[in-house]
PDB file of N, CA and C in Angstrom:
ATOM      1  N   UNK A 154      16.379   1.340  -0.205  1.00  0.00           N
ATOM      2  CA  UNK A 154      16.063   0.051   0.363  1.00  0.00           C
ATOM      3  C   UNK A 154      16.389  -1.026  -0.663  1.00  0.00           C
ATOM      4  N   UNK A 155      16.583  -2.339   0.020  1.00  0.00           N
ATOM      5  CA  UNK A 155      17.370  -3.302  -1.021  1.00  0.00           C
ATOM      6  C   UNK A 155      16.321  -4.037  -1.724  1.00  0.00           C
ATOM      7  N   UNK A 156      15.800  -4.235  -3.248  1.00  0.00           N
ATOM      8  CA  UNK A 156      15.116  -4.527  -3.668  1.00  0.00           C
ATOM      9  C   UNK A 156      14.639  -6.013  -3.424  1.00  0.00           C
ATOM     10  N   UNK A 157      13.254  -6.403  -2.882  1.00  0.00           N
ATOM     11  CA  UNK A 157      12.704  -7.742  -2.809  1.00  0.00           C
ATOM     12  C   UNK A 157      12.422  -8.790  -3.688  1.00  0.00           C
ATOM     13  N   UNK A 158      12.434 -10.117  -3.368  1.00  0.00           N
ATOM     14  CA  UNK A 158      12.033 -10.863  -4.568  1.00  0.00           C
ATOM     15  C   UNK A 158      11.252 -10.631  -4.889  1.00  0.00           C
ATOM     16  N   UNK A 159      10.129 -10.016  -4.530  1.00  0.00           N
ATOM     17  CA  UNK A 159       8.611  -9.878  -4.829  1.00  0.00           C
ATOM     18  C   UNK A 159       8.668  -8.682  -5.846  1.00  0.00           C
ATOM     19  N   UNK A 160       9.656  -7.861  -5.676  1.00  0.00           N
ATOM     20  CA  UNK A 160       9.453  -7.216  -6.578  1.00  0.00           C
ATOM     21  C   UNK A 160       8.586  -6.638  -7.936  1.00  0.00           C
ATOM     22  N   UNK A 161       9.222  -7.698  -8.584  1.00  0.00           N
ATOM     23  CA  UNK A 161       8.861  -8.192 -10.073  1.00  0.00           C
ATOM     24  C   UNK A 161       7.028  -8.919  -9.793  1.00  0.00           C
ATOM     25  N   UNK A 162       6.773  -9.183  -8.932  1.00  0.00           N
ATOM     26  CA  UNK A 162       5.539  -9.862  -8.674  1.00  0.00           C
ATOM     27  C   UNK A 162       4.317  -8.697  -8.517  1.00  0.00           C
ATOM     28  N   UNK A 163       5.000  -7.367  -7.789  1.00  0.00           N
ATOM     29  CA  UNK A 163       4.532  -6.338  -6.959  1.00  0.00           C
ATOM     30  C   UNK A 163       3.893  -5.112  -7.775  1.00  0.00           C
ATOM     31  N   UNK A 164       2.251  -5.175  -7.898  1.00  0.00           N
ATOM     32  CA  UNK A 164       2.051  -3.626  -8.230  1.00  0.00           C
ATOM     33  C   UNK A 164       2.310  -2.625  -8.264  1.00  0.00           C
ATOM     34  N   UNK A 165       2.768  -1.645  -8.734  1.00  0.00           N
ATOM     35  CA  UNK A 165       2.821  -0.100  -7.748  1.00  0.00           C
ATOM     36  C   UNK A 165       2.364   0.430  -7.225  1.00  0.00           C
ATOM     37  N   UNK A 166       2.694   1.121  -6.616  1.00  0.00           N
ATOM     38  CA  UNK A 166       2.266   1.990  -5.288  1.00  0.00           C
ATOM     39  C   UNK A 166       1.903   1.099  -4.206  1.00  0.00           C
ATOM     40  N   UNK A 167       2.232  -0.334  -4.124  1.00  0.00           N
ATOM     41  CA  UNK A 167       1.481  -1.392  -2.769  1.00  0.00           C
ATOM     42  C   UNK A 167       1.882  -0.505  -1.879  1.00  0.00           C
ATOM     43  N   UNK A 168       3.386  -0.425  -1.807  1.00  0.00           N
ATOM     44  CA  UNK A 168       3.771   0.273   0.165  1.00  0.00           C
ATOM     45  C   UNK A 168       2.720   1.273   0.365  1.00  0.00           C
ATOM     46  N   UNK A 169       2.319   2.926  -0.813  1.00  0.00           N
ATOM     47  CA  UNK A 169       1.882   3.280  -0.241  1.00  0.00           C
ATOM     48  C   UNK A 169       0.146   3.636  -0.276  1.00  0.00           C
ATOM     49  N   UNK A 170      -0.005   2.580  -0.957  1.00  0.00           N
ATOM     50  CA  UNK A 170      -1.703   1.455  -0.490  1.00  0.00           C
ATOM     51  C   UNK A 170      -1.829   1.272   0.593  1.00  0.00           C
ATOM     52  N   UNK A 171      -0.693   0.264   0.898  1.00  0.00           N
ATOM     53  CA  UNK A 171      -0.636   0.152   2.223  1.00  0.00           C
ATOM     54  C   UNK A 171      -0.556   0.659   3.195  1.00  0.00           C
ATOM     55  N   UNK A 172       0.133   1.499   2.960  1.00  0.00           N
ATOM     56  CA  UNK A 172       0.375   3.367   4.428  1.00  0.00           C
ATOM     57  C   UNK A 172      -1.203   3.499   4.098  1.00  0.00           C
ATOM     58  N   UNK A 173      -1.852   3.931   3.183  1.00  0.00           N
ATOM     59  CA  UNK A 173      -3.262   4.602   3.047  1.00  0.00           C
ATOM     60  C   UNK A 173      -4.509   3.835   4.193  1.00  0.00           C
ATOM     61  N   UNK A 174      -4.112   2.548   3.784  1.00  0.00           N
ATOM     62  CA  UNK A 174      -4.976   1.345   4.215  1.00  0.00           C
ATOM     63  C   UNK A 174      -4.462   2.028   6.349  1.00  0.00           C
ATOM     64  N   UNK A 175      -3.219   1.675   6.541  1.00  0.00           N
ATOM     65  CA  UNK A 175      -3.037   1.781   8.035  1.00  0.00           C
ATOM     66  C   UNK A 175      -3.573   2.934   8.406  1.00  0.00           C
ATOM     67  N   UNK A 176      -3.268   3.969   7.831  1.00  0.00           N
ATOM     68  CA  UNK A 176      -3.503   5.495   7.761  1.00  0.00           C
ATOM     69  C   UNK A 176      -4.753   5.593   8.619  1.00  0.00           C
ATOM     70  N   UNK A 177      -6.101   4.668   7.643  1.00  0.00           N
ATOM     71  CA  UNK A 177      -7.416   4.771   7.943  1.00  0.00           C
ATOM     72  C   UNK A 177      -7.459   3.949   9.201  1.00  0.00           C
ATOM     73  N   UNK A 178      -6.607   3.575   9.645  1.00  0.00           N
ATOM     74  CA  UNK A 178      -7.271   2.847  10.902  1.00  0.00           C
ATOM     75  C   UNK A 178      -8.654   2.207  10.860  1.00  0.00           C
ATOM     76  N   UNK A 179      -8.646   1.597   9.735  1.00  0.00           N
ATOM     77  CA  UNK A 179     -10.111   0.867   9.491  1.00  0.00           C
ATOM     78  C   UNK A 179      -9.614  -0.308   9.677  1.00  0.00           C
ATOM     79  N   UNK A 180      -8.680  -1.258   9.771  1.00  0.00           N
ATOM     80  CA  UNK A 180      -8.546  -2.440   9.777  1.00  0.00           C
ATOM     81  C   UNK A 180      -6.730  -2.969   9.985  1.00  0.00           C
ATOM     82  N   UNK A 181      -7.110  -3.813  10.821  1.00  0.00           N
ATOM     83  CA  UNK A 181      -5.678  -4.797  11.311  1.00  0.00           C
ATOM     84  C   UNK A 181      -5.042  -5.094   9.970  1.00  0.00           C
ATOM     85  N   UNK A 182      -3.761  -4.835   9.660  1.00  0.00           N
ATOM     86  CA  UNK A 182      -3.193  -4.874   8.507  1.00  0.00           C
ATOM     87  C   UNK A 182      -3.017  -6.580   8.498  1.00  0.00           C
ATOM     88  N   UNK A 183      -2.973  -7.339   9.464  1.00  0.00           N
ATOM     89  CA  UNK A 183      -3.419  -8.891   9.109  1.00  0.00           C
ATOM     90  C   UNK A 183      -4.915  -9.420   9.063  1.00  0.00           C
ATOM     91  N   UNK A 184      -5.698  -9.043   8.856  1.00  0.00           N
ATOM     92  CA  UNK A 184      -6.715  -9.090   8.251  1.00  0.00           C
ATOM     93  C   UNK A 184      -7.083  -8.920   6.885  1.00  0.00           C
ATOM     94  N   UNK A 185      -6.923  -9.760   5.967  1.00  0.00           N
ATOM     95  CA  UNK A 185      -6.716 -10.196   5.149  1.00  0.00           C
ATOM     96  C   UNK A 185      -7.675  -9.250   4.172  1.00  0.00           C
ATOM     97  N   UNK A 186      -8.833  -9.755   4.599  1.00  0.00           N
ATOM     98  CA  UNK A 186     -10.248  -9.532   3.924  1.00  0.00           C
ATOM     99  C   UNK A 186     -11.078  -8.009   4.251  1.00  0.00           C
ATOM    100  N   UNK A 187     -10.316  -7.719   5.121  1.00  0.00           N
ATOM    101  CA  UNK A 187      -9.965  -6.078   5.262  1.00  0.00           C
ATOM    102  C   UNK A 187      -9.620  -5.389   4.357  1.00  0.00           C
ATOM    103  N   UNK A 188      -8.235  -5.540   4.795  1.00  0.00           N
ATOM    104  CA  UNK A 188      -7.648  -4.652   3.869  1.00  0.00           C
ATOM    105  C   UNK A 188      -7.703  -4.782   2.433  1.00  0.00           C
ATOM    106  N   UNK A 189      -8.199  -5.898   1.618  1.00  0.00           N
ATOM    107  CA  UNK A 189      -9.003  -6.040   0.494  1.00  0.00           C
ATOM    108  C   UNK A 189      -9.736  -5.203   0.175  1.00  0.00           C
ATOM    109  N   UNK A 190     -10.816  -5.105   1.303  1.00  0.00           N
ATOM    110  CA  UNK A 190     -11.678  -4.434   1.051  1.00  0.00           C
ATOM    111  C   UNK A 190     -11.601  -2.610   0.992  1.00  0.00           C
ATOM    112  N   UNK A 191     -10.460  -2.066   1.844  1.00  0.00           N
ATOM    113  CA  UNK A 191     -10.019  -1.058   2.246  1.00  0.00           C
ATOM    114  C   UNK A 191      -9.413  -0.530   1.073  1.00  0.00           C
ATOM    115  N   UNK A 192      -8.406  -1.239   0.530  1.00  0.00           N
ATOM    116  CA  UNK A 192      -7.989  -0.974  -0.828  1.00  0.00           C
ATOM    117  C   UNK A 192      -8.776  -0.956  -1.715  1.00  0.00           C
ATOM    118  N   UNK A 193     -10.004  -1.477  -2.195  1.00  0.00           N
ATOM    119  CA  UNK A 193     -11.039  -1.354  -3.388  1.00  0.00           C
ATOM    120  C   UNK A 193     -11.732  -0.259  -2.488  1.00  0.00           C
ATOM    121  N   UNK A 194     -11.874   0.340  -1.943  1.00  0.00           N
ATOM    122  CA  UNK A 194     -12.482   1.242  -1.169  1.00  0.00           C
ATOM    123  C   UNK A 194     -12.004   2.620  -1.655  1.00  0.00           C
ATOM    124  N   UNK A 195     -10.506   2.662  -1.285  1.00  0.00           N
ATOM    125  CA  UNK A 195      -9.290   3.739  -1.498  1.00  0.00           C
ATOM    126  C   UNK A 195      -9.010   3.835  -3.435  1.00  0.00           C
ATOM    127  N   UNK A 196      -9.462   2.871  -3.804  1.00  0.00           N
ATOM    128  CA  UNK A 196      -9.184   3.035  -4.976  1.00  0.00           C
ATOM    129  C   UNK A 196      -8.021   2.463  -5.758  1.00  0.00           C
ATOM    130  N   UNK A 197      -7.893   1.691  -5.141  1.00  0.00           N
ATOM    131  CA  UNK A 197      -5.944   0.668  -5.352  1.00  0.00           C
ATOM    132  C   UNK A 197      -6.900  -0.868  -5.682  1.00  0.00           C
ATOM    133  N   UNK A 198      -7.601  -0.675  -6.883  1.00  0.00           N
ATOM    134  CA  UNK A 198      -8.218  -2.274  -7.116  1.00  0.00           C
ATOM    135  C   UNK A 198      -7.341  -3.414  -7.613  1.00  0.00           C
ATOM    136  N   UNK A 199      -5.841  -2.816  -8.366  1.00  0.00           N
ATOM    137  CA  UNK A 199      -5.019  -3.512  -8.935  1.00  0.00           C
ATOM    138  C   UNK A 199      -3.983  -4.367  -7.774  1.00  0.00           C
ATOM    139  N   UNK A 200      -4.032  -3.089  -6.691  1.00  0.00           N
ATOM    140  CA  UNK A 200      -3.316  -3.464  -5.093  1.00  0.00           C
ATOM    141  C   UNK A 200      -4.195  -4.832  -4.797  1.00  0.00           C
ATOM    142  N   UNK A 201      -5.490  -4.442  -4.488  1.00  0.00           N
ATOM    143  CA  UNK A 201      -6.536  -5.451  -3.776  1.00  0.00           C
ATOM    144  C   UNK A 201      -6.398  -6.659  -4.383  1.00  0.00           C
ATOM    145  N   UNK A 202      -6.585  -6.394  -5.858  1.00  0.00           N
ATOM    146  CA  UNK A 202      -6.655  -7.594  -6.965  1.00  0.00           C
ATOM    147  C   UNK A 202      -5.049  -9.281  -6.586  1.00  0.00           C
ATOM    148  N   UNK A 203      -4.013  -7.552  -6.406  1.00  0.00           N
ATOM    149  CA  UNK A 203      -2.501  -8.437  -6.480  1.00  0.00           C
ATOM    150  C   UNK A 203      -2.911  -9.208  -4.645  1.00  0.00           C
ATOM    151  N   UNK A 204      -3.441  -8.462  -3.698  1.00  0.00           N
ATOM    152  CA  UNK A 204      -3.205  -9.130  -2.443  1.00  0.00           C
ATOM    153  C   UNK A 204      -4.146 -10.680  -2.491  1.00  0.00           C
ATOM    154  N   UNK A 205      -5.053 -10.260  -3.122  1.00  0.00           N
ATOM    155  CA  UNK A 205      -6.114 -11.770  -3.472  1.00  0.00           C
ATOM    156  C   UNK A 205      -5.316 -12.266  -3.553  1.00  0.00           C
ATOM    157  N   UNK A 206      -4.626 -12.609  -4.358  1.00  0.00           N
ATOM    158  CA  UNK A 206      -3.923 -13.628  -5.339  1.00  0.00           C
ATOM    159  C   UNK A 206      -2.539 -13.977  -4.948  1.00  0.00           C
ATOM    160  N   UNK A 207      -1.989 -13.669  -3.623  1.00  0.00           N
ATOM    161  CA  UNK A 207      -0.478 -13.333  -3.427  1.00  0.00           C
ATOM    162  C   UNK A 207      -0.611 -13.138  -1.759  1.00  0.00           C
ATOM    163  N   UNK A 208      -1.572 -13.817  -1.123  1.00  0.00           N
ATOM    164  CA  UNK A 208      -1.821 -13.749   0.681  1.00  0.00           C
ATOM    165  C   UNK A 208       0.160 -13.954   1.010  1.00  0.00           C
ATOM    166  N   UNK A 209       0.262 -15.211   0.727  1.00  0.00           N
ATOM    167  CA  UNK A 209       1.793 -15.508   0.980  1.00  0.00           C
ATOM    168  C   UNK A 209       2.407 -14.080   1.280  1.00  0.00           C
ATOM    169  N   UNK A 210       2.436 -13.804  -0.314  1.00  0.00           N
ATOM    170  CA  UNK A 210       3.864 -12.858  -0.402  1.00  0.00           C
ATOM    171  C   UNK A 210       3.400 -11.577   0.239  1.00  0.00           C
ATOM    172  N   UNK A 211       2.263 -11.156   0.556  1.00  0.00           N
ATOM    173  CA  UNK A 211       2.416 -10.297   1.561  1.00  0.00           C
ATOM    174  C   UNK A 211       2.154 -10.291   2.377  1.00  0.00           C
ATOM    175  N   UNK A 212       1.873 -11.537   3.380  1.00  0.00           N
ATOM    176  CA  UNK A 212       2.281 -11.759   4.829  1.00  0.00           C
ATOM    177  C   UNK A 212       4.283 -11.036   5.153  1.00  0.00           C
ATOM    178  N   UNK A 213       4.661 -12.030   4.058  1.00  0.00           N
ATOM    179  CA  UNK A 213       5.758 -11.962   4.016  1.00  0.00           C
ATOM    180  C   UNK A 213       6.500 -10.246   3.995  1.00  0.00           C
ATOM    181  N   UNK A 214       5.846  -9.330   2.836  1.00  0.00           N
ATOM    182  CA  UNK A 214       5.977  -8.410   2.684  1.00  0.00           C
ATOM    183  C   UNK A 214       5.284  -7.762   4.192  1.00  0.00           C
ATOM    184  N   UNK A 215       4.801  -7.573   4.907  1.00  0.00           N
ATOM    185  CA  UNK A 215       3.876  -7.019   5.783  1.00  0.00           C
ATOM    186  C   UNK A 215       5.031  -7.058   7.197  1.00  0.00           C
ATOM    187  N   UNK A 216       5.230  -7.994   6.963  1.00  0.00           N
ATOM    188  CA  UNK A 216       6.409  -9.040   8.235  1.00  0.00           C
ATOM    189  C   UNK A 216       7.618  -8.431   8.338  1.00  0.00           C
ATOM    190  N   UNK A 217       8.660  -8.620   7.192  1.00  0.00           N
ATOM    191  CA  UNK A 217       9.407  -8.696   6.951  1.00  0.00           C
ATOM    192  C   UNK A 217      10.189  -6.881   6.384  1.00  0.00           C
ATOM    193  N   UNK A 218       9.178  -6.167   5.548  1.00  0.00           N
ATOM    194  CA  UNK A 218       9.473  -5.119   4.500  1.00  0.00           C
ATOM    195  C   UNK A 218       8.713  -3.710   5.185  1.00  0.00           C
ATOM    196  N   UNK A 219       7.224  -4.217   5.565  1.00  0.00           N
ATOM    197  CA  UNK A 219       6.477  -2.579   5.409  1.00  0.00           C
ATOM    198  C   UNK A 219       6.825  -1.861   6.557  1.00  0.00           C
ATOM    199  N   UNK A 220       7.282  -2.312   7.573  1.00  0.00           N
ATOM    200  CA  UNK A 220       7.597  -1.440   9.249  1.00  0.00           C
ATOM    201  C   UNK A 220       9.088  -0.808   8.115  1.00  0.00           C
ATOM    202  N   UNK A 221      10.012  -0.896   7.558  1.00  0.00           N
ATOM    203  CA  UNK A 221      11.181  -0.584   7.536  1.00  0.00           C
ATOM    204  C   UNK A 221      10.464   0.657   6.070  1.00  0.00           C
ATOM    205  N   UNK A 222       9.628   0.087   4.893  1.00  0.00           N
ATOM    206  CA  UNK A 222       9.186   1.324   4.469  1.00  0.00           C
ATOM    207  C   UNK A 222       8.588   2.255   5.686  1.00  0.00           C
ATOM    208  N   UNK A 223       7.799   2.265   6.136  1.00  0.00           N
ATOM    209  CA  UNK A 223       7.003   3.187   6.614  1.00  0.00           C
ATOM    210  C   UNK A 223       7.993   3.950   7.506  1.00  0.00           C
ATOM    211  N   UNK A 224       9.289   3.351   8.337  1.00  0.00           N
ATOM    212  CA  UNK A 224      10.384   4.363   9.113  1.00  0.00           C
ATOM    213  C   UNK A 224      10.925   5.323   7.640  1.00  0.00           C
ATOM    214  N   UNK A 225      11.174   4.846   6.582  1.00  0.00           N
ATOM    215  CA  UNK A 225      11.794   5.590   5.387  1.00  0.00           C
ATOM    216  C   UNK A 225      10.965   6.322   4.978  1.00  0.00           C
ATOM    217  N   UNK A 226       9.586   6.297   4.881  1.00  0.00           N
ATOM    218  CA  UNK A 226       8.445   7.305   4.524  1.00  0.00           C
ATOM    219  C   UNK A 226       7.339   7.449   5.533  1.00  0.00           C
ATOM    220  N   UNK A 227       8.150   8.217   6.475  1.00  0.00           N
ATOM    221  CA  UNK A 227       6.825   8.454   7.803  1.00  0.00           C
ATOM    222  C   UNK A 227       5.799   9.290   7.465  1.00  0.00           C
ATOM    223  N   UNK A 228       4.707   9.400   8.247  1.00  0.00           N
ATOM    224  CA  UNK A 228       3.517   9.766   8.144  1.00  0.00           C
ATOM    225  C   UNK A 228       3.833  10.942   9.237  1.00  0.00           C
ATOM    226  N   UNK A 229       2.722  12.063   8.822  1.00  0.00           N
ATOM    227  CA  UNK A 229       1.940  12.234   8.138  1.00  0.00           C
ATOM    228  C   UNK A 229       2.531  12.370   6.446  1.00  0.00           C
ATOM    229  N   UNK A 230       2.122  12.185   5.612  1.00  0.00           N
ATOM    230  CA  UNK A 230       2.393  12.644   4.361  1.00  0.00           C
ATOM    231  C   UNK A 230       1.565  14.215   3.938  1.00  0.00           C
ATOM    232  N   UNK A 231       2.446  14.816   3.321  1.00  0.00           N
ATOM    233  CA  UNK A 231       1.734  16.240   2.934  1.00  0.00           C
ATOM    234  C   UNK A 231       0.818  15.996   2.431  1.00  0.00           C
ATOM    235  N   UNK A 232       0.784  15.224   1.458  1.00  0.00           N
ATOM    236  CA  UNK A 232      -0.605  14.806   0.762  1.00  0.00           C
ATOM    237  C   UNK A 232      -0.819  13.214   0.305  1.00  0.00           C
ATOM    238  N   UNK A 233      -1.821  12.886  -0.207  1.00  0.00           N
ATOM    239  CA  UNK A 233      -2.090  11.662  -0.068  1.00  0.00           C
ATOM    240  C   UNK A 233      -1.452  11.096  -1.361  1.00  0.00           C
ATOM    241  N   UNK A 234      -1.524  10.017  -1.731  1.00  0.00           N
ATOM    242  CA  UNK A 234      -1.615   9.625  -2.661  1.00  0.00           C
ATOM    243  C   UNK A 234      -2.066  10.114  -3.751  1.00  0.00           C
ATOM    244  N   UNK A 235      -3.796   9.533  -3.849  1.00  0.00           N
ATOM    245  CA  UNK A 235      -4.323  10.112  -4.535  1.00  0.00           C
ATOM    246  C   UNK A 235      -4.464  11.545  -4.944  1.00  0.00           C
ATOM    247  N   UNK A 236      -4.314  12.559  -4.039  1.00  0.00           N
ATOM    248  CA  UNK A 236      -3.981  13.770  -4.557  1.00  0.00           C
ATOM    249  C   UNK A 236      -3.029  14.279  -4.982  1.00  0.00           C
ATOM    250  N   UNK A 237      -1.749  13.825  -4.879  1.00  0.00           N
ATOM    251  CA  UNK A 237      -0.080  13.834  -5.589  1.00  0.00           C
ATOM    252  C   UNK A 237      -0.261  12.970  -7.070  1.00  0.00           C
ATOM    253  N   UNK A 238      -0.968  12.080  -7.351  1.00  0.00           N
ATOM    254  CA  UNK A 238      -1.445  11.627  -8.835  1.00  0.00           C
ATOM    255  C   UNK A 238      -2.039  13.055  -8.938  1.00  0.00           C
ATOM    256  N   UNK A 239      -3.004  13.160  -8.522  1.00  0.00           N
ATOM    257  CA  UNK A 239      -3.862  14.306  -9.056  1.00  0.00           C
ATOM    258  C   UNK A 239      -3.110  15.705  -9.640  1.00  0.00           C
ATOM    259  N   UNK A 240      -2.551  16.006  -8.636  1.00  0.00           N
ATOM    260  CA  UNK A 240      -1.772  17.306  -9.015  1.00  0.00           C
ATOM    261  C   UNK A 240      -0.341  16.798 -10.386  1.00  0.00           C
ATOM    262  N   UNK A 241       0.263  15.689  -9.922  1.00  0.00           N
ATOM    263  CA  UNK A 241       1.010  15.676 -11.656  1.00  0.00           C
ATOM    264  C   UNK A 241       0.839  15.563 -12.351  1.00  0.00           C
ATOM    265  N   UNK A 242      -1.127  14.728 -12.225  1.00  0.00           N
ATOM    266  CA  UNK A 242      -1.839  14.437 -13.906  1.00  0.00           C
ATOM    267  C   UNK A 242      -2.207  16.134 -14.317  1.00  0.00           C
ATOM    268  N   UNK A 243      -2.455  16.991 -13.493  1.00  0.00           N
ATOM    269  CA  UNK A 243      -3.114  18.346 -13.846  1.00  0.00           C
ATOM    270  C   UNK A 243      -4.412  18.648 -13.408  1.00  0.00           C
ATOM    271  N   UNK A 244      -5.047  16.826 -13.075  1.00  0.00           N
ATOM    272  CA  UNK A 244      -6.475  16.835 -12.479  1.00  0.00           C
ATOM    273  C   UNK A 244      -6.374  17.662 -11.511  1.00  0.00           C
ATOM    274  N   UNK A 245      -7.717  18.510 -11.126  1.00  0.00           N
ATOM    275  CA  UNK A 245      -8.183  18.729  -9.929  1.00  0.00           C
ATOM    276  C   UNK A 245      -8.228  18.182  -8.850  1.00  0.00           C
ATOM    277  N   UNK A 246      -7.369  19.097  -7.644  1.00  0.00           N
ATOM    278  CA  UNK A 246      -6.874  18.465  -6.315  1.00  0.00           C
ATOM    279  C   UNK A 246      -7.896  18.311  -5.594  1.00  0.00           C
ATOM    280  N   UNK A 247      -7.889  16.887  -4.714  1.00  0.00           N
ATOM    281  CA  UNK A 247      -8.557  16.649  -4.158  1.00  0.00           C
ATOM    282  C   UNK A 247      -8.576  17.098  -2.611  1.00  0.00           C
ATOM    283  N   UNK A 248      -9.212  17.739  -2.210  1.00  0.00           N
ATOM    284  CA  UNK A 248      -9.121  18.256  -0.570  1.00  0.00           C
ATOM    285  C   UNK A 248      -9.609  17.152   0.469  1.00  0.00           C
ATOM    286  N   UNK A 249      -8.174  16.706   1.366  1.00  0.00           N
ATOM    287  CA  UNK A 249      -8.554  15.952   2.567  1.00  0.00           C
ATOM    288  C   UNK A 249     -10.114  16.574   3.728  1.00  0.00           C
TER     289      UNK A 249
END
């Protein structure tokens, strides 16, 4: 995929914060104060922290970018996030 301006602005792992966040079907991905909360929830506080501070750029990102990630990395995922950290740090896997 062709790299965004936001790029350089952009935490890691946002896209798949963001898959995690939709995943849960806890909240309208335009709901701002949601998915804030969904992400400090999930454990992506640096995600939550960058969306505070950056509503703009990820309307924009949300609009424009995450439907075209999420066709490139469909769901279900074998494993989550957090448990794919887990297993390359060596930590103990976490069971869905």
């Amino acid at each position: 995929m062709e790299s965004s301006v936001y790029d350089r602005h952009r935490p890691p792992l946002l896209m798949e914060a963001l898959a995690e966040v939709r995943a849960s079907s806890l909240c309208n991905m335009f709901n701002y104060a949601c998915v804030i909360l969904a992400l400090e929830d999930l454990g992506y506080g640096l995600q939550a922290d960058w969306l505070e501070q950056n509503l703009d750029s990820y309307n924009e990102i949300l609009i424009h970018e995450f439907s075209q990630w999420l066709q490139a990395n469909p769901r279900p995922f074998s494993e989550s996030v957090a448990q794919r950290v887990a297993r390359e740090t060596g930590l103990e896997l976490i069971k869905d």
